Short mmCIF file of C-alpha atoms in Angstrom, two decimals:
data_model
loop_
_atom_site.label_atom_id
_atom_site.label_comp_id
_atom_site.label_asym_id
_atom_site.label_seq_id
_atom_site.Cartn_x
_atom_site.Cartn_y
_atom_site.Cartn_z
CA GLN A 1 91.79 115.67 119.40
CA GLN A 2 95.65 114.96 119.86
CA GLN A 3 97.89 116.28 117.34
CA VAL A 4 99.78 114.55 114.81
CA LYS A 5 102.29 117.06 112.79
CA GLN A 6 103.11 115.98 109.25
CA SER A 7 105.87 117.21 106.71
CA PRO A 8 106.57 118.60 104.43
CA GLN A 9 103.53 120.34 103.22
CA SER A 10 104.53 119.77 99.63
CA LEU A 11 107.21 117.85 97.84
CA ILE A 12 108.64 117.72 94.10
CA VAL A 13 110.55 114.59 92.84
CA GLN A 14 112.08 113.29 89.84
CA LYS A 15 110.39 110.25 88.45
CA GLY A 16 112.55 107.36 89.92
CA GLY A 17 113.17 109.37 92.82
CA ILE A 18 112.48 108.77 96.87
CA SER A 19 109.59 110.68 98.21
CA ILE A 20 110.04 110.75 101.93
CA ILE A 21 107.39 112.42 104.41
CA ASN A 22 107.24 112.63 107.67
CA CYS A 23 105.30 112.64 110.92
CA ALA A 24 105.61 113.00 114.39
CA TYR A 25 102.73 112.54 117.35
CA GLU A 26 102.52 113.41 121.20
CA ASN A 27 100.00 110.97 122.30
CA THR A 28 102.03 108.09 123.38
CA ALA A 29 98.24 105.84 123.55
CA PHE A 30 98.65 105.64 119.85
CA ASP A 31 99.32 102.30 118.50
CA TYR A 32 97.80 102.16 115.05
CA PHE A 33 99.54 104.64 112.19
CA PRO A 34 98.06 104.41 108.78
CA TRP A 35 99.16 106.39 105.49
CA TYR A 36 96.06 107.34 103.45
CA GLN A 37 96.52 108.50 99.77
CA GLN A 38 94.10 111.02 98.12
CA PHE A 39 93.67 111.66 94.66
CA PRO A 40 91.48 115.07 93.27
CA GLY A 41 88.03 114.80 94.02
CA LYS A 42 88.53 111.54 95.87
CA GLY A 43 88.31 110.08 99.28
CA PRO A 44 91.57 109.43 101.32
CA ALA A 45 92.36 105.97 100.53
CA LEU A 46 94.31 103.48 102.94
CA LEU A 47 97.89 103.29 102.04
CA ILE A 48 100.22 101.21 104.30
CA ALA A 49 99.69 100.92 108.15
CA ILE A 50 101.87 100.19 110.82
CA ARG A 51 101.73 99.21 114.72
CA PRO A 52 104.12 100.26 116.93
CA ASP A 53 105.92 96.47 117.86
CA VAL A 54 107.55 97.11 114.50
CA SER A 55 110.34 99.23 113.31
CA GLU A 56 109.60 98.73 109.80
CA LYS A 57 106.74 97.83 107.36
CA LYS A 58 107.09 97.25 103.52
CA GLU A 59 104.45 96.82 100.56
CA GLY A 60 106.06 97.05 97.47
CA ARG A 61 107.39 100.97 96.54
CA PHE A 62 106.09 102.07 99.72
CA THR A 63 107.63 101.72 103.37
CA ILE A 64 106.50 102.72 106.71
CA SER A 65 109.30 103.62 109.08
CA PHE A 66 108.49 103.85 112.78
CA ASN A 67 110.52 105.24 115.73
CA LYS A 68 108.81 104.47 118.91
CA SER A 69 111.34 106.59 121.26
CA ALA A 70 110.92 109.88 119.07
CA LYS A 71 107.37 109.00 118.26
CA GLN A 72 107.75 109.61 114.77
CA PHE A 73 107.00 107.39 111.66
CA SER A 74 107.72 108.32 107.79
CA LEU A 75 106.67 107.52 104.69
CA HIS A 76 108.97 106.63 101.96
CA ILE A 77 107.99 105.64 98.46
CA MET A 78 110.74 104.31 96.15
CA ASP A 79 111.16 104.89 92.45
CA SER A 80 108.31 107.39 92.52
CA GLN A 81 106.35 107.67 89.53
CA PRO A 82 103.81 110.43 88.18
CA GLY A 83 101.01 108.15 89.05
CA ASP A 84 101.93 108.25 92.96
CA SER A 85 101.58 112.56 92.39
CA ALA A 86 98.77 112.92 95.37
CA THR A 87 98.25 114.15 98.80
CA TYR A 88 99.25 111.58 101.61
CA PHE A 89 98.02 111.73 105.08
CA CYS A 90 99.56 110.06 108.08
CA ALA A 91 96.97 109.41 110.92
CA ALA A 92 96.82 107.48 114.09
CA SER A 93 94.91 106.20 116.88
CA PRO A 94 95.10 104.72 120.34
CA LEU A 95 94.19 101.12 121.00
CA ASP A 96 91.74 101.47 123.32
CA THR A 97 89.79 103.06 120.47
CA GLY A 98 91.28 100.74 118.26
CA ARG A 99 90.74 101.39 114.33
CA ARG A 100 88.88 104.32 115.28
CA ALA A 101 88.63 107.83 115.70
CA LEU A 102 91.89 108.23 113.83
CA THR A 103 93.55 111.90 114.02
CA PHE A 104 95.02 113.03 110.56
CA GLY A 105 98.21 115.03 109.81
CA SER A 106 97.98 117.97 107.95
CA GLY A 107 98.68 116.16 104.33
CA THR A 108 101.76 116.48 102.03
CA ARG A 109 101.06 117.34 98.27
CA LEU A 110 103.40 115.29 95.97
CA GLN A 111 104.41 115.92 92.68
CA VAL A 112 106.59 113.41 91.25
CA GLN A 113 107.77 114.62 87.83
CA PRO A 114 108.15 112.70 84.56
CA ASP B 1 80.47 95.45 97.77
CA ALA B 2 80.06 99.34 96.38
CA GLY B 3 82.03 100.94 99.11
CA VAL B 4 80.82 104.05 101.12
CA ILE B 5 78.19 105.59 99.08
CA GLN B 6 77.90 109.52 100.17
CA SER B 7 74.97 112.14 98.71
CA PRO B 8 74.50 114.35 97.02
CA ARG B 9 77.97 114.83 95.48
CA HIS B 10 77.88 118.50 95.33
CA GLU B 11 75.24 120.72 97.26
CA VAL B 12 75.32 124.50 97.15
CA THR B 13 73.00 126.24 99.26
CA GLU B 14 71.77 129.79 100.27
CA MET B 15 73.09 131.03 103.53
CA GLY B 16 70.54 130.16 106.44
CA GLN B 17 69.15 127.13 104.68
CA GLU B 18 68.91 123.40 105.95
CA VAL B 19 71.39 120.93 104.46
CA THR B 20 71.44 117.22 104.86
CA LEU B 21 74.13 115.09 103.80
CA ARG B 22 74.00 111.47 103.60
CA CYS B 23 76.13 108.25 103.87
CA LYS B 24 75.49 104.37 102.99
CA PRO B 25 78.39 102.53 105.07
CA ILE B 26 79.63 99.28 103.79
CA SER B 27 77.77 96.46 105.17
CA GLY B 28 79.27 94.89 108.00
CA HIS B 29 81.45 97.75 109.33
CA ASP B 30 80.38 98.69 112.98
CA TYR B 31 81.98 102.23 112.69
CA LEU B 32 80.95 105.79 111.20
CA PHE B 33 82.86 108.42 110.61
CA TRP B 34 81.90 111.92 109.86
CA TYR B 35 84.94 114.07 108.86
CA ARG B 36 85.28 117.61 107.33
CA GLN B 37 88.28 118.74 105.03
CA THR B 38 89.21 122.19 104.22
CA MET B 39 92.32 123.82 103.29
CA MET B 40 92.77 125.37 106.33
CA ARG B 41 92.24 122.91 108.74
CA GLY B 42 92.36 119.51 107.19
CA LEU B 43 90.57 116.35 107.85
CA GLU B 44 89.02 117.03 111.19
CA LEU B 45 86.68 114.36 112.81
CA LEU B 46 83.10 115.74 113.47
CA ILE B 47 81.63 112.54 115.09
CA TYR B 48 81.70 108.99 114.85
CA PHE B 49 78.95 105.91 115.82
CA ASN B 50 79.70 102.52 116.95
CA ASN B 51 76.71 100.01 115.99
CA ASN B 52 74.63 103.15 115.24
CA VAL B 53 75.26 104.71 118.84
CA PRO B 54 77.00 108.23 118.56
CA ILE B 55 80.35 107.89 120.39
CA ASP B 56 82.38 111.08 120.30
CA ASP B 57 80.47 114.08 118.97
CA SER B 58 82.86 116.24 120.78
CA GLY B 59 84.41 117.60 117.07
CA MET B 60 81.23 119.10 115.71
CA PRO B 61 81.47 122.35 115.62
CA GLU B 62 78.27 123.92 116.70
CA ASP B 63 74.77 123.22 117.71
CA ARG B 64 74.07 124.07 114.38
CA PHE B 65 75.10 120.73 113.37
CA SER B 66 73.48 117.60 114.10
CA ALA B 67 73.83 113.96 112.93
CA LYS B 68 72.02 110.77 113.33
CA MET B 69 72.39 106.91 112.05
CA PRO B 70 68.99 105.30 112.59
CA ASN B 71 70.01 102.05 111.43
CA ALA B 72 73.40 100.30 110.21
CA SER B 73 73.00 101.20 106.90
CA PHE B 74 72.34 104.76 106.88
CA SER B 75 73.18 107.83 108.75
CA THR B 76 72.74 111.78 108.10
CA LEU B 77 74.78 114.94 108.70
CA LYS B 78 72.45 117.81 108.75
CA ILE B 79 73.38 121.51 109.48
CA GLN B 80 70.72 124.11 110.12
CA PRO B 81 71.03 127.17 109.32
CA SER B 82 74.10 126.96 107.28
CA GLU B 83 76.47 129.47 106.86
CA PRO B 84 79.67 130.42 104.39
CA ARG B 85 81.79 129.13 106.79
CA ASP B 86 80.91 125.85 106.54
CA SER B 87 81.61 125.38 103.24
CA ALA B 88 84.11 122.38 102.81
CA VAL B 89 83.98 118.56 101.66
CA TYR B 90 82.51 116.46 103.98
CA PHE B 91 83.20 112.67 104.29
CA CYS B 92 81.71 109.79 105.52
CA ALA B 93 83.85 106.72 106.83
CA SER B 94 83.42 103.35 107.67
CA SER B 95 85.31 100.48 109.27
CA ASP B 96 86.28 96.97 110.02
CA ARG B 97 89.45 95.51 111.04
CA ALA B 98 91.23 96.20 107.62
CA GLY B 99 90.88 99.88 108.69
CA TYR B 100 88.87 102.68 107.16
CA THR B 101 86.64 103.00 103.87
CA PHE B 102 86.15 106.61 102.85
CA GLY B 103 83.72 107.85 100.79
CA SER B 104 84.18 109.88 97.68
CA GLY B 105 82.25 113.05 99.94
CA THR B 106 80.07 115.73 99.07
CA ARG B 107 81.30 119.32 98.04
CA LEU B 108 79.58 121.43 100.12
CA THR B 109 79.19 125.75 99.07
CA VAL B 110 77.25 127.67 101.17
CA VAL B 111 76.68 131.43 99.45
#
């Protein structure tokens, strides 16, 4: 599997602050980049996703920024809340397998302190 | 829809025993995936199926692991014989064009 590198491993943010998680990939064939949120004891759940034809996608407090030339993408959580405390995974897959066979980053454990 | 259903939620077994994990995907999803999650290795793709046919099993760690999808509504992941290093959370996911939906996972402990 092609690698997706994610950082930081853990992140502590104060309530109301901005959480930023970064990912980098190597395979230029990747063209679907989702972010997943996982709470303890649960499976990962799709949070937001982007394709490389746009540089940014926003859904509520969550924004993905995408830099195709640098092969990097990031998740920004605005006005972070204690309920956002979870593990976040970036992922990527190539177009020719479409939505299939996602390669996941190693995860970031986010703690939002009240 | 009840989502992706996995069973059992927890399994504790002795080394050398056979373990079978089960998954019911979301109706209408044409892809099914098995992932393993550990602290050390994160989320690893083991195998995936398209329309019940195995497409890529290169992530299956050893011959001790096997997976089947006899029909569109059921899949199994079998480990025989099980070893302590197989202890992990095993996730099943199914997908359509909207993306993956994961089950709640099976936490396997091999003692």
